[in-house]
mmCIF file of C-alpha atoms in Angstrom:
data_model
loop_
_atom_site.group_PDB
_atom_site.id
_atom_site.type_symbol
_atom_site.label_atom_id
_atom_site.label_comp_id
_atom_site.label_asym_id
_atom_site.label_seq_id
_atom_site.Cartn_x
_atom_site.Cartn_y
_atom_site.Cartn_z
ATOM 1 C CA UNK A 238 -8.492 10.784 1.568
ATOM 2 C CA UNK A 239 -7.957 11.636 -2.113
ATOM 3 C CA UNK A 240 -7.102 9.468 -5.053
ATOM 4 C CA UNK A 241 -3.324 10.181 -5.767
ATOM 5 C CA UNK A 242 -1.617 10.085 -8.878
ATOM 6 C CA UNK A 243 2.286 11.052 -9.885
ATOM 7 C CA UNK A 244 2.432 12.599 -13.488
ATOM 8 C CA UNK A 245 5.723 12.917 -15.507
ATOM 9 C CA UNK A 246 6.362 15.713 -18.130
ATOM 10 C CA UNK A 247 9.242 14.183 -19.972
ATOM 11 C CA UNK A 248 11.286 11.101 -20.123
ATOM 12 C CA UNK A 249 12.678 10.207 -16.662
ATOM 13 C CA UNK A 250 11.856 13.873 -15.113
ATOM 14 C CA UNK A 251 10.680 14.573 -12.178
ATOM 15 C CA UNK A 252 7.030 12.823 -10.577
ATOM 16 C CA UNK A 253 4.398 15.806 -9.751
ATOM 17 C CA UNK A 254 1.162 14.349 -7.711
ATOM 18 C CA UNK A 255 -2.373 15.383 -8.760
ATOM 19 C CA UNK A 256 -5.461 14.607 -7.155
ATOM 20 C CA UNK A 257 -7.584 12.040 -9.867
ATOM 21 C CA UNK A 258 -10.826 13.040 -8.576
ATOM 22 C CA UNK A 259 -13.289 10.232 -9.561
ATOM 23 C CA UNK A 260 -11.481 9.393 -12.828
ATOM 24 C CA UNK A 261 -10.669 6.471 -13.783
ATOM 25 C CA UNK A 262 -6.902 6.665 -14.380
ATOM 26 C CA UNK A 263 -4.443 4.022 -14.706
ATOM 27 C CA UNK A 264 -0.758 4.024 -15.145
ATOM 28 C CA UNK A 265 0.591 4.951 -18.725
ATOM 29 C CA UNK A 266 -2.826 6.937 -19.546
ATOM 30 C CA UNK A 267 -2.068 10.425 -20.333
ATOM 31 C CA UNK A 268 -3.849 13.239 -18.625
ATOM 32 C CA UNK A 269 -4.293 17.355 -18.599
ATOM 33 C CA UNK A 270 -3.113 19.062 -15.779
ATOM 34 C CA UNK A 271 -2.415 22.409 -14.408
ATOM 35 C CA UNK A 272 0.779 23.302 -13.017
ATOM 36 C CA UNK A 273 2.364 26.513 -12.442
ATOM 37 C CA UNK A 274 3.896 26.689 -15.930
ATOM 38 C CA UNK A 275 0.137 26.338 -17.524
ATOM 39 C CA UNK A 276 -1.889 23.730 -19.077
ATOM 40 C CA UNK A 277 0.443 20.627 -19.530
ATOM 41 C CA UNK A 278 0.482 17.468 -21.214
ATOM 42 C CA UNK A 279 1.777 14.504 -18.959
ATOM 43 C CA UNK A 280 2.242 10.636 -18.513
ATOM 44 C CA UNK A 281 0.685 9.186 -15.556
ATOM 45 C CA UNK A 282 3.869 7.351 -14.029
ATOM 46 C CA UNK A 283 2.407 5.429 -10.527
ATOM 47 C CA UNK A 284 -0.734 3.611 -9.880
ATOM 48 C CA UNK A 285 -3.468 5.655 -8.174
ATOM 49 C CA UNK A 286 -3.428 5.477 -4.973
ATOM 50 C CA UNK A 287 -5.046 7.006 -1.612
ATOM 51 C CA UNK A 288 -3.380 9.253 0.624
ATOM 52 C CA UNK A 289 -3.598 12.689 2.452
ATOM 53 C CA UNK A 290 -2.265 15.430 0.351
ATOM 54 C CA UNK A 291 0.965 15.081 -1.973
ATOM 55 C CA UNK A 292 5.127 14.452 -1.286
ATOM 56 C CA UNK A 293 4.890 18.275 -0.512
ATOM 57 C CA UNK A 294 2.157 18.208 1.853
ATOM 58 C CA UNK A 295 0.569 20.702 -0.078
ATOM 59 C CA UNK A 296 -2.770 20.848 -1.629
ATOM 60 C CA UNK A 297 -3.023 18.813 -4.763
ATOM 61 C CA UNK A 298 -4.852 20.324 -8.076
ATOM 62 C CA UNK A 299 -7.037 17.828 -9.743
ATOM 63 C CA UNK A 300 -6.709 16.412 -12.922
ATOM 64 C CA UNK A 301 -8.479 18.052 -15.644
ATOM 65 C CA UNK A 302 -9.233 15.429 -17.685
ATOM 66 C CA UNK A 303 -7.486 12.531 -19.056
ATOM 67 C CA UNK A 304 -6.436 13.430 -22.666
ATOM 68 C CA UNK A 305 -8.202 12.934 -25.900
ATOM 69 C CA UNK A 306 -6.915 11.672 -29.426
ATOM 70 C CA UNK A 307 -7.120 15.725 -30.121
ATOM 71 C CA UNK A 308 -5.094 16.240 -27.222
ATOM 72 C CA UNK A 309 -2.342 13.152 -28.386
ATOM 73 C CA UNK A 310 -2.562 15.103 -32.114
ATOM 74 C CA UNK A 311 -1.987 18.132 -30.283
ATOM 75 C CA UNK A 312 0.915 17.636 -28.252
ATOM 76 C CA UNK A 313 2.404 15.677 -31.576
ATOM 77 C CA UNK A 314 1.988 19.333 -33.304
ATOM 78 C CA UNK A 315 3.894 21.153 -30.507
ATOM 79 C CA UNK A 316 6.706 18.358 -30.615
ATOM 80 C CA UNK A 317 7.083 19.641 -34.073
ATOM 81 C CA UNK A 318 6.951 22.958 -33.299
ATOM 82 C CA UNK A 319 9.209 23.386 -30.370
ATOM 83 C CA UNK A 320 11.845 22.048 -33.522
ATOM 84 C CA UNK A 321 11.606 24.908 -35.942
ATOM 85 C CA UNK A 322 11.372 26.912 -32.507
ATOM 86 C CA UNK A 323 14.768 25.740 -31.941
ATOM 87 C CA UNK A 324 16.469 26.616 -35.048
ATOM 88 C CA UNK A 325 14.972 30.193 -34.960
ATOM 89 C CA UNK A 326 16.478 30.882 -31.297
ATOM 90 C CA UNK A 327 19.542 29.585 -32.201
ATOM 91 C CA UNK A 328 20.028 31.953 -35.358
ATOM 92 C CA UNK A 329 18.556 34.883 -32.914
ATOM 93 C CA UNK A 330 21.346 34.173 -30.426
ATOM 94 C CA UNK A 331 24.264 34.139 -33.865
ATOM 95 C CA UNK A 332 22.734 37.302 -34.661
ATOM 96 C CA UNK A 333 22.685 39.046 -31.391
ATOM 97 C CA UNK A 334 26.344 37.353 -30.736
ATOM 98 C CA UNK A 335 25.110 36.470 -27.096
ATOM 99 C CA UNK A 336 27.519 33.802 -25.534
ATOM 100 C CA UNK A 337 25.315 30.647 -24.839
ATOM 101 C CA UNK A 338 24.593 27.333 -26.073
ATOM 102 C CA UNK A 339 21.114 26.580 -26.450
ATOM 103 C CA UNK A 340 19.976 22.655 -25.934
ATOM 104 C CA UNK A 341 16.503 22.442 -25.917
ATOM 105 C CA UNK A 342 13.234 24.307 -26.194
ATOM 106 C CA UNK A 343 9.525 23.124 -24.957
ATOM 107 C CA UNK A 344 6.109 24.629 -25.310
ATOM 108 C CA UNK A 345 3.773 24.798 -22.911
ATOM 109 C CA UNK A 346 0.374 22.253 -24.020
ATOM 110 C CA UNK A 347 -1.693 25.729 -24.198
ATOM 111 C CA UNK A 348 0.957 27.369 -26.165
ATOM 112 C CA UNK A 349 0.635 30.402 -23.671
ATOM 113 C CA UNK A 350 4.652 30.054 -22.770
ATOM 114 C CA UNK A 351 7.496 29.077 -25.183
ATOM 115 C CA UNK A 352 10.485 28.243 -23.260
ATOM 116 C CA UNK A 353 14.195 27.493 -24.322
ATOM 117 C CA UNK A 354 17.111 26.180 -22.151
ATOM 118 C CA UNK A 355 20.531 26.951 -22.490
ATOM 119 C CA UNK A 356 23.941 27.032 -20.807
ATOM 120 C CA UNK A 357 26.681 29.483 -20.469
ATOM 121 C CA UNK A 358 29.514 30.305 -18.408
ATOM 122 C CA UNK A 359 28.677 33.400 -16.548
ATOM 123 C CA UNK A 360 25.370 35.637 -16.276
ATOM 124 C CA UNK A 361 23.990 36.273 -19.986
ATOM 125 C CA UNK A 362 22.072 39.748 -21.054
ATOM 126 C CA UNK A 363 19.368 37.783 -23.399
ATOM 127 C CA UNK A 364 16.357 41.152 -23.089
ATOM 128 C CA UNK A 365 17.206 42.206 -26.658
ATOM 129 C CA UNK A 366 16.795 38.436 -27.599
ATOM 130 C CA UNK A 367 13.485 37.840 -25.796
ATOM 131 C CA UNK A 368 11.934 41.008 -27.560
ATOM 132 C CA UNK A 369 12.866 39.337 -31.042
ATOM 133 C CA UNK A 370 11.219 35.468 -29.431
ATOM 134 C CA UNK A 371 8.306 37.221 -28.381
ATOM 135 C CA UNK A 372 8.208 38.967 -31.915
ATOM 136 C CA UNK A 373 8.264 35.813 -33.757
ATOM 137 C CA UNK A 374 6.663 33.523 -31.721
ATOM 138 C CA UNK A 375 3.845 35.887 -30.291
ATOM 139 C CA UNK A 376 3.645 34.588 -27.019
ATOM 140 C CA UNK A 377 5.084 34.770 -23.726
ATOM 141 C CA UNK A 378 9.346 34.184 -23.701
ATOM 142 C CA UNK A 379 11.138 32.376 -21.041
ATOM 143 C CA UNK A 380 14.993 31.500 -21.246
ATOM 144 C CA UNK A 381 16.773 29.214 -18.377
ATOM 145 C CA UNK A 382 20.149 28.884 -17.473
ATOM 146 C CA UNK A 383 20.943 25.257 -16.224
ATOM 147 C CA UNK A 384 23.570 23.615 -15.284
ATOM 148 C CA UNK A 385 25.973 21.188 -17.450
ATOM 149 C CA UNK A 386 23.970 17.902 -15.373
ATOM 150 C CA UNK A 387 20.600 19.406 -16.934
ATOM 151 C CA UNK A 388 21.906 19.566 -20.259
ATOM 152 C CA UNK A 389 23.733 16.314 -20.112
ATOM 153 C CA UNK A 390 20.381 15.032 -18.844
ATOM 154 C CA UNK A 391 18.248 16.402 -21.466
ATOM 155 C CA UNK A 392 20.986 15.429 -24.392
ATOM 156 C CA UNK A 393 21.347 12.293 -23.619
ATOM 157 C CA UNK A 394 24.367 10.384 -24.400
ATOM 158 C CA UNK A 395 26.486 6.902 -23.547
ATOM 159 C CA UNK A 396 28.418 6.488 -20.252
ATOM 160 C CA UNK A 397 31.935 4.634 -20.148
ATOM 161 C CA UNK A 398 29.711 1.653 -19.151
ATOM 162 C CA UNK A 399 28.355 1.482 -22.610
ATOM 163 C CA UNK A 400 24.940 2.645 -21.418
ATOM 164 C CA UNK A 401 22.447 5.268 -21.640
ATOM 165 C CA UNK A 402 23.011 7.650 -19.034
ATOM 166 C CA UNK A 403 21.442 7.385 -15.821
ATOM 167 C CA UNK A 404 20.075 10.754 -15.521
ATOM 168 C CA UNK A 405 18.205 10.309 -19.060
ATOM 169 C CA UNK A 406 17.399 7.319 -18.249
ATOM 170 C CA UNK A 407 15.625 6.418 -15.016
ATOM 171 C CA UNK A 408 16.902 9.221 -12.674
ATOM 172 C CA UNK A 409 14.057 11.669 -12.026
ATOM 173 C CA UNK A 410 16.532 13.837 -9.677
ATOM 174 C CA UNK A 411 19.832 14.018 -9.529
ATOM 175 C CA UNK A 412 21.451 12.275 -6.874
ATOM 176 C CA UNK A 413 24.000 14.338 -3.637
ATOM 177 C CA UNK A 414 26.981 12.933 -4.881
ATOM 178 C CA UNK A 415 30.255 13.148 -3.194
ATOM 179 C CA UNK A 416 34.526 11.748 -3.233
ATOM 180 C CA UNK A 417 33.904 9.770 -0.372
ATOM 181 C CA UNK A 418 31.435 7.419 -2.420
ATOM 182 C CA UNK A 419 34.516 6.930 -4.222
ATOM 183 C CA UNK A 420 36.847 6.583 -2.036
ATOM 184 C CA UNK A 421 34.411 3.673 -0.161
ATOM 185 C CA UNK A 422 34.740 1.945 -3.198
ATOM 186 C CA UNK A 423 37.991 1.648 -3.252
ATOM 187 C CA UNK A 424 38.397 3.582 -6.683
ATOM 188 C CA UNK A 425 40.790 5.473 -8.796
ATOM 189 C CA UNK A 426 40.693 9.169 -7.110
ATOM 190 C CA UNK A 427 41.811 10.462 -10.728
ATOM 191 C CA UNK A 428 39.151 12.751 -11.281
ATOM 192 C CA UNK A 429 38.656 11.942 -15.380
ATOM 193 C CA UNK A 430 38.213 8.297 -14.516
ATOM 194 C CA UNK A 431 34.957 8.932 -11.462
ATOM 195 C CA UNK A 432 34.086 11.716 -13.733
ATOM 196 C CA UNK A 433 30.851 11.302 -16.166
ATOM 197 C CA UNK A 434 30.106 12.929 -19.515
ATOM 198 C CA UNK A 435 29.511 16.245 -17.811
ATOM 199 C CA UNK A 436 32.177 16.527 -16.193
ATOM 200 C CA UNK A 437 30.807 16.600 -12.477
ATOM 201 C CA UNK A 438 30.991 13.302 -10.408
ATOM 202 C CA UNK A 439 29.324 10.045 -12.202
ATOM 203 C CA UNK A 440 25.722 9.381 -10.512
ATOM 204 C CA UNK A 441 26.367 5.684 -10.580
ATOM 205 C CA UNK A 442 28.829 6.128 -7.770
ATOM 206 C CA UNK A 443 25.724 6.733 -5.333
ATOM 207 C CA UNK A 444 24.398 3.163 -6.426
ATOM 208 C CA UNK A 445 26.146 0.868 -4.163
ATOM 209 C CA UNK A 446 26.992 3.409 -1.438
ATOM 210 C CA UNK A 447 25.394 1.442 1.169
ATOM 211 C CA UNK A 448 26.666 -2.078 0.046
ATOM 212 C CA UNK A 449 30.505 -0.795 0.346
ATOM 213 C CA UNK A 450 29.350 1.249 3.577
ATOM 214 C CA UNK A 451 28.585 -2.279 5.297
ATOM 215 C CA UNK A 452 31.186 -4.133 3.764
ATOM 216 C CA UNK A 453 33.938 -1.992 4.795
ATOM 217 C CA UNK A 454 32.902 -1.903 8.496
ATOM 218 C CA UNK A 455 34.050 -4.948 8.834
ATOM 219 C CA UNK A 456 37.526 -4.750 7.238
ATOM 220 C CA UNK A 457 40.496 -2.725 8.469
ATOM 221 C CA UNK A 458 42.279 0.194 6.705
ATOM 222 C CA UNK A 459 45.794 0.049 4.683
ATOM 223 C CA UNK A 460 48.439 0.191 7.184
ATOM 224 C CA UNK A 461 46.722 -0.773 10.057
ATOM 225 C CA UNK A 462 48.633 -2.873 12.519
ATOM 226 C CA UNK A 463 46.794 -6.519 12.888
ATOM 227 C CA UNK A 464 47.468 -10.354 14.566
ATOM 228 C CA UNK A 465 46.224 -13.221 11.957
ATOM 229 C CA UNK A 466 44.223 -16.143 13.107
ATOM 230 C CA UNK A 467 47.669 -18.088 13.474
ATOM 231 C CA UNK A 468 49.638 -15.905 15.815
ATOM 232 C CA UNK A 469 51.415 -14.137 13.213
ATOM 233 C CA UNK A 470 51.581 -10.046 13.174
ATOM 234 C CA UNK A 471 51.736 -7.354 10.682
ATOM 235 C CA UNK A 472 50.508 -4.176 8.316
ATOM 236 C CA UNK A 473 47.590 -4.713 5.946
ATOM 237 C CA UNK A 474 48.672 -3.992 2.482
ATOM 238 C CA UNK A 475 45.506 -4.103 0.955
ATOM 239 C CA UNK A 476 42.305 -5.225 0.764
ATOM 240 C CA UNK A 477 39.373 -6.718 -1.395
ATOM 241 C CA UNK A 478 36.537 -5.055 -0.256
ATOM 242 C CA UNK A 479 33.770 -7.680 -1.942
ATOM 243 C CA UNK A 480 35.417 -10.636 -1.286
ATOM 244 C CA UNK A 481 35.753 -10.009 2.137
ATOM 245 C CA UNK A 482 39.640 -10.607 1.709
ATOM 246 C CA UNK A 483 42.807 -8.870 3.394
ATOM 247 C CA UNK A 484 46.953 -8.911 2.381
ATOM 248 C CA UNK A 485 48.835 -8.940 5.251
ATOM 249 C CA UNK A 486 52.675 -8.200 4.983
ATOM 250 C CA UNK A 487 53.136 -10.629 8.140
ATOM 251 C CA UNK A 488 56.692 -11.111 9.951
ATOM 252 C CA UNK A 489 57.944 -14.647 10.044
ATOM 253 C CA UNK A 490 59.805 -16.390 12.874
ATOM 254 C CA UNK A 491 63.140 -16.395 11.006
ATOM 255 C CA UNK A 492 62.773 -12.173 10.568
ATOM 256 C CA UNK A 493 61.760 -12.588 6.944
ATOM 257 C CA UNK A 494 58.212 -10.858 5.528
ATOM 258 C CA UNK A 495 55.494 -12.506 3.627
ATOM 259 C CA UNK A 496 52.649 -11.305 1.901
ATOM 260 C CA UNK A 497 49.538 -13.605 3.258
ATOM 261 C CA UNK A 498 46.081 -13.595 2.550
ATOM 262 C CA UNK A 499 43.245 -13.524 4.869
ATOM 263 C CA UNK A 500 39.546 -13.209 5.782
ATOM 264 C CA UNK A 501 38.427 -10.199 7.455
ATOM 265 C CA UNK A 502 37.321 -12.508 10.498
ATOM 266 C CA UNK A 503 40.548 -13.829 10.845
ATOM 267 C CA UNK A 504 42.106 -10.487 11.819
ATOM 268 C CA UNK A 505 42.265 -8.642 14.719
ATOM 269 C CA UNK A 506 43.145 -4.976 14.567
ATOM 270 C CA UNK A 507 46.018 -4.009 17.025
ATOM 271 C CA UNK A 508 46.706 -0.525 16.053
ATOM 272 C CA UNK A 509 44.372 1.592 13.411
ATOM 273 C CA UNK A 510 45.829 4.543 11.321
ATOM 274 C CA UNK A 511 42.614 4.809 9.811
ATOM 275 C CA UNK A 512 42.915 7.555 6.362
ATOM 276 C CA UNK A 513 44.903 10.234 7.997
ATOM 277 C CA UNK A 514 44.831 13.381 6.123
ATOM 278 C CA UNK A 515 48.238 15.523 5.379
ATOM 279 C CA UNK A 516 51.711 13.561 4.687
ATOM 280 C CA UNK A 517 53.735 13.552 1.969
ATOM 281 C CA UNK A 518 52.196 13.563 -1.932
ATOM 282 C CA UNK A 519 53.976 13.515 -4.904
ATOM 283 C CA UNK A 520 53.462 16.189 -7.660
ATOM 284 C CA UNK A 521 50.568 14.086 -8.978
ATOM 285 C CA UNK A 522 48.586 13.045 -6.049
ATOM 286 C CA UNK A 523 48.485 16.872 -5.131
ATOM 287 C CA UNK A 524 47.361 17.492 -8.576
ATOM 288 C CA UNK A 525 44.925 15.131 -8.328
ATOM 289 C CA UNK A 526 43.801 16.124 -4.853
ATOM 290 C CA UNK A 527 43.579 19.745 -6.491
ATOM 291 C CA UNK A 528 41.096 18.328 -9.614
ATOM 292 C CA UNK A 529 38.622 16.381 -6.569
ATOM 293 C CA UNK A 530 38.103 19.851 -4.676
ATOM 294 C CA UNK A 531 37.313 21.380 -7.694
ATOM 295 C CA UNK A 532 34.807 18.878 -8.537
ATOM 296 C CA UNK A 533 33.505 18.744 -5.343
ATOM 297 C CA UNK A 534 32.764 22.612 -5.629
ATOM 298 C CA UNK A 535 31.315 22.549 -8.853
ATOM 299 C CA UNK A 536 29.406 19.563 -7.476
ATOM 300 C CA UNK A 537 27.866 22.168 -4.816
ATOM 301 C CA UNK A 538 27.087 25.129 -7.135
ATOM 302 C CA UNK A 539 25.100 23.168 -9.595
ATOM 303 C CA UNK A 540 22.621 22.456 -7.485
ATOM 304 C CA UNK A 541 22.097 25.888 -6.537
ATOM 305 C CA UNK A 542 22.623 26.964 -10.547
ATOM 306 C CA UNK A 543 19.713 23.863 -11.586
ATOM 307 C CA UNK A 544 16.268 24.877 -12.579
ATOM 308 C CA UNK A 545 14.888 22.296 -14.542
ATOM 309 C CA UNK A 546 13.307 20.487 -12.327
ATOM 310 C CA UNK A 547 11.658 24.015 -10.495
#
């Protein structure tokens, strides 16, 4: 059994494990480790504890030692560095007119790699670029494409809640996110109100998946056909999905309809149409419909296009 510990690289990225060894590390201490990028600089982010092997069952590499006041001044130094590094990439890229927008750059702790992130639309031709870098900087070049959910994540910014954005802020990976969380929760389907500040699907919809999951087992679906605890029959017009609460459009003895309220216990379901797919849409609901497929497919080919988490 080995002494477990999960290290973190940068604000709310991704948890590595590392074998402590006999150390005496405690969460919040910051440690040397080797990884396959180099020698890195990292925040231990869980308690030790003891277990066989790591999350990816393979074997761990122990911590080198857990860092020094050089080691803090150090990584200070290359905090400053990776700035000016920044500026000089992007006036490399204005000069070499290459279509991408840099958004962040990171050395290595060892200063054997210099890397820079940036996004672009298609596939970018950057070996003219990387010959200047490694010119410059005179040591080894790497440039990654990510996605527009790595860059928002690295960025930063404010959601339409009013605050910080989940993936900068606590989310170490980014979450499978899909329109049917949406459509659980009973939301808008237009696509720029369940859509976050980078455009893909907001991560926040995956938060109370599970909660609307339950709740809505128990309720029945617009249009269904139902009998109310008092004898009375007719089509649900809607439904509160946290209070548990249904609107019947009930017929009354005297042929008239009414619009009654009820519990989800005081129904029972005669006839289900369930969410039927097809039927008639007007020009905006298929324009809509158009925007959530697109979504959904750009949802799919960024996480085949992410690296920054590899």
């Amino acid at each position: 059994m080995a002494k477990v510990i999960g290290v973190r690289f940068r604000y709310a990225g991704k948890i590595y494990d590392f074998d402590a060894g006999d150390k005496d590390i405690k969460k919040g201490m910051h440690v040397i480790v080797e990884t396959a990028r180099g020698v890195e600089y990292g925040e231990v982010a869980t308690e030790p504890r003891e277990m066989e092997g790591g999350r990816s069952g393979k074997p761990l590499k122990e911590v080198i030692r857990i860092a020094t006041e050089e080691d803090d001044l150090h990584e200070k130094e290359n905090t400053e560095r990776e700035k000016e590094a920044f500026k000089i990439c992007q006036e490399c890229i204005q000069k070499h007119g290459l279509e991408m927008k840099l958004i962040g750059s990171e050395y290595t702790f060892d200063n054997t790699k210099l890397l820079f992130y940036f996004t672009a639309d298609g596939r970018v031709d950057f070996r003219e670029l990387v010959k200047d870098l490694a010119g410059i900087f005179r040591t080894r070049i790497e440039l990654r494409q990510v996605g527009v959910r790595d860059e928002t994540k690295i960025l930063g910014g404010l959601g339409v809640c009013g605050r910080t954005l989940c993936c900068h802020s606590y989310l170490s990976d980014f979450v499978p996110v899909s329109i049917k969380m949406a459509k659980e929760q009973n939301l808008s389907l237009n696509p720029v109100k369940i859509s976050g500040v980078c455009g893909r699907l907001m991560c926040c919809l995956k938060n109370e998946e599970e909660v609307y999951e339950e709740l809505n087992r128990s309720l029945p679906y617009v249009g269904d056909y139902v009998e109310t605890k008092d004898g009375l029959r007719g089509e649900v017009n809607s439904v509160n999905i946290l209070k548990q609460l249904v609107k019947v459009i009930v017929a009354l003895p005297n042929d008239e309809k009414e619009i009654r309220e009820y519990r989800s216990d005081e129904l029972r379901v005669r006839s289900s149409r369930k969410r039927q797919k097809g039927g008639k849409k007007d020009n905006k609901a298929d324009s809509e419909e158009k925007e959530l497929q697109k979504l959904e497919s750009l949802e799919k080919g960024e996480k085949q296009k992410s690296k920054l988490n590899d």
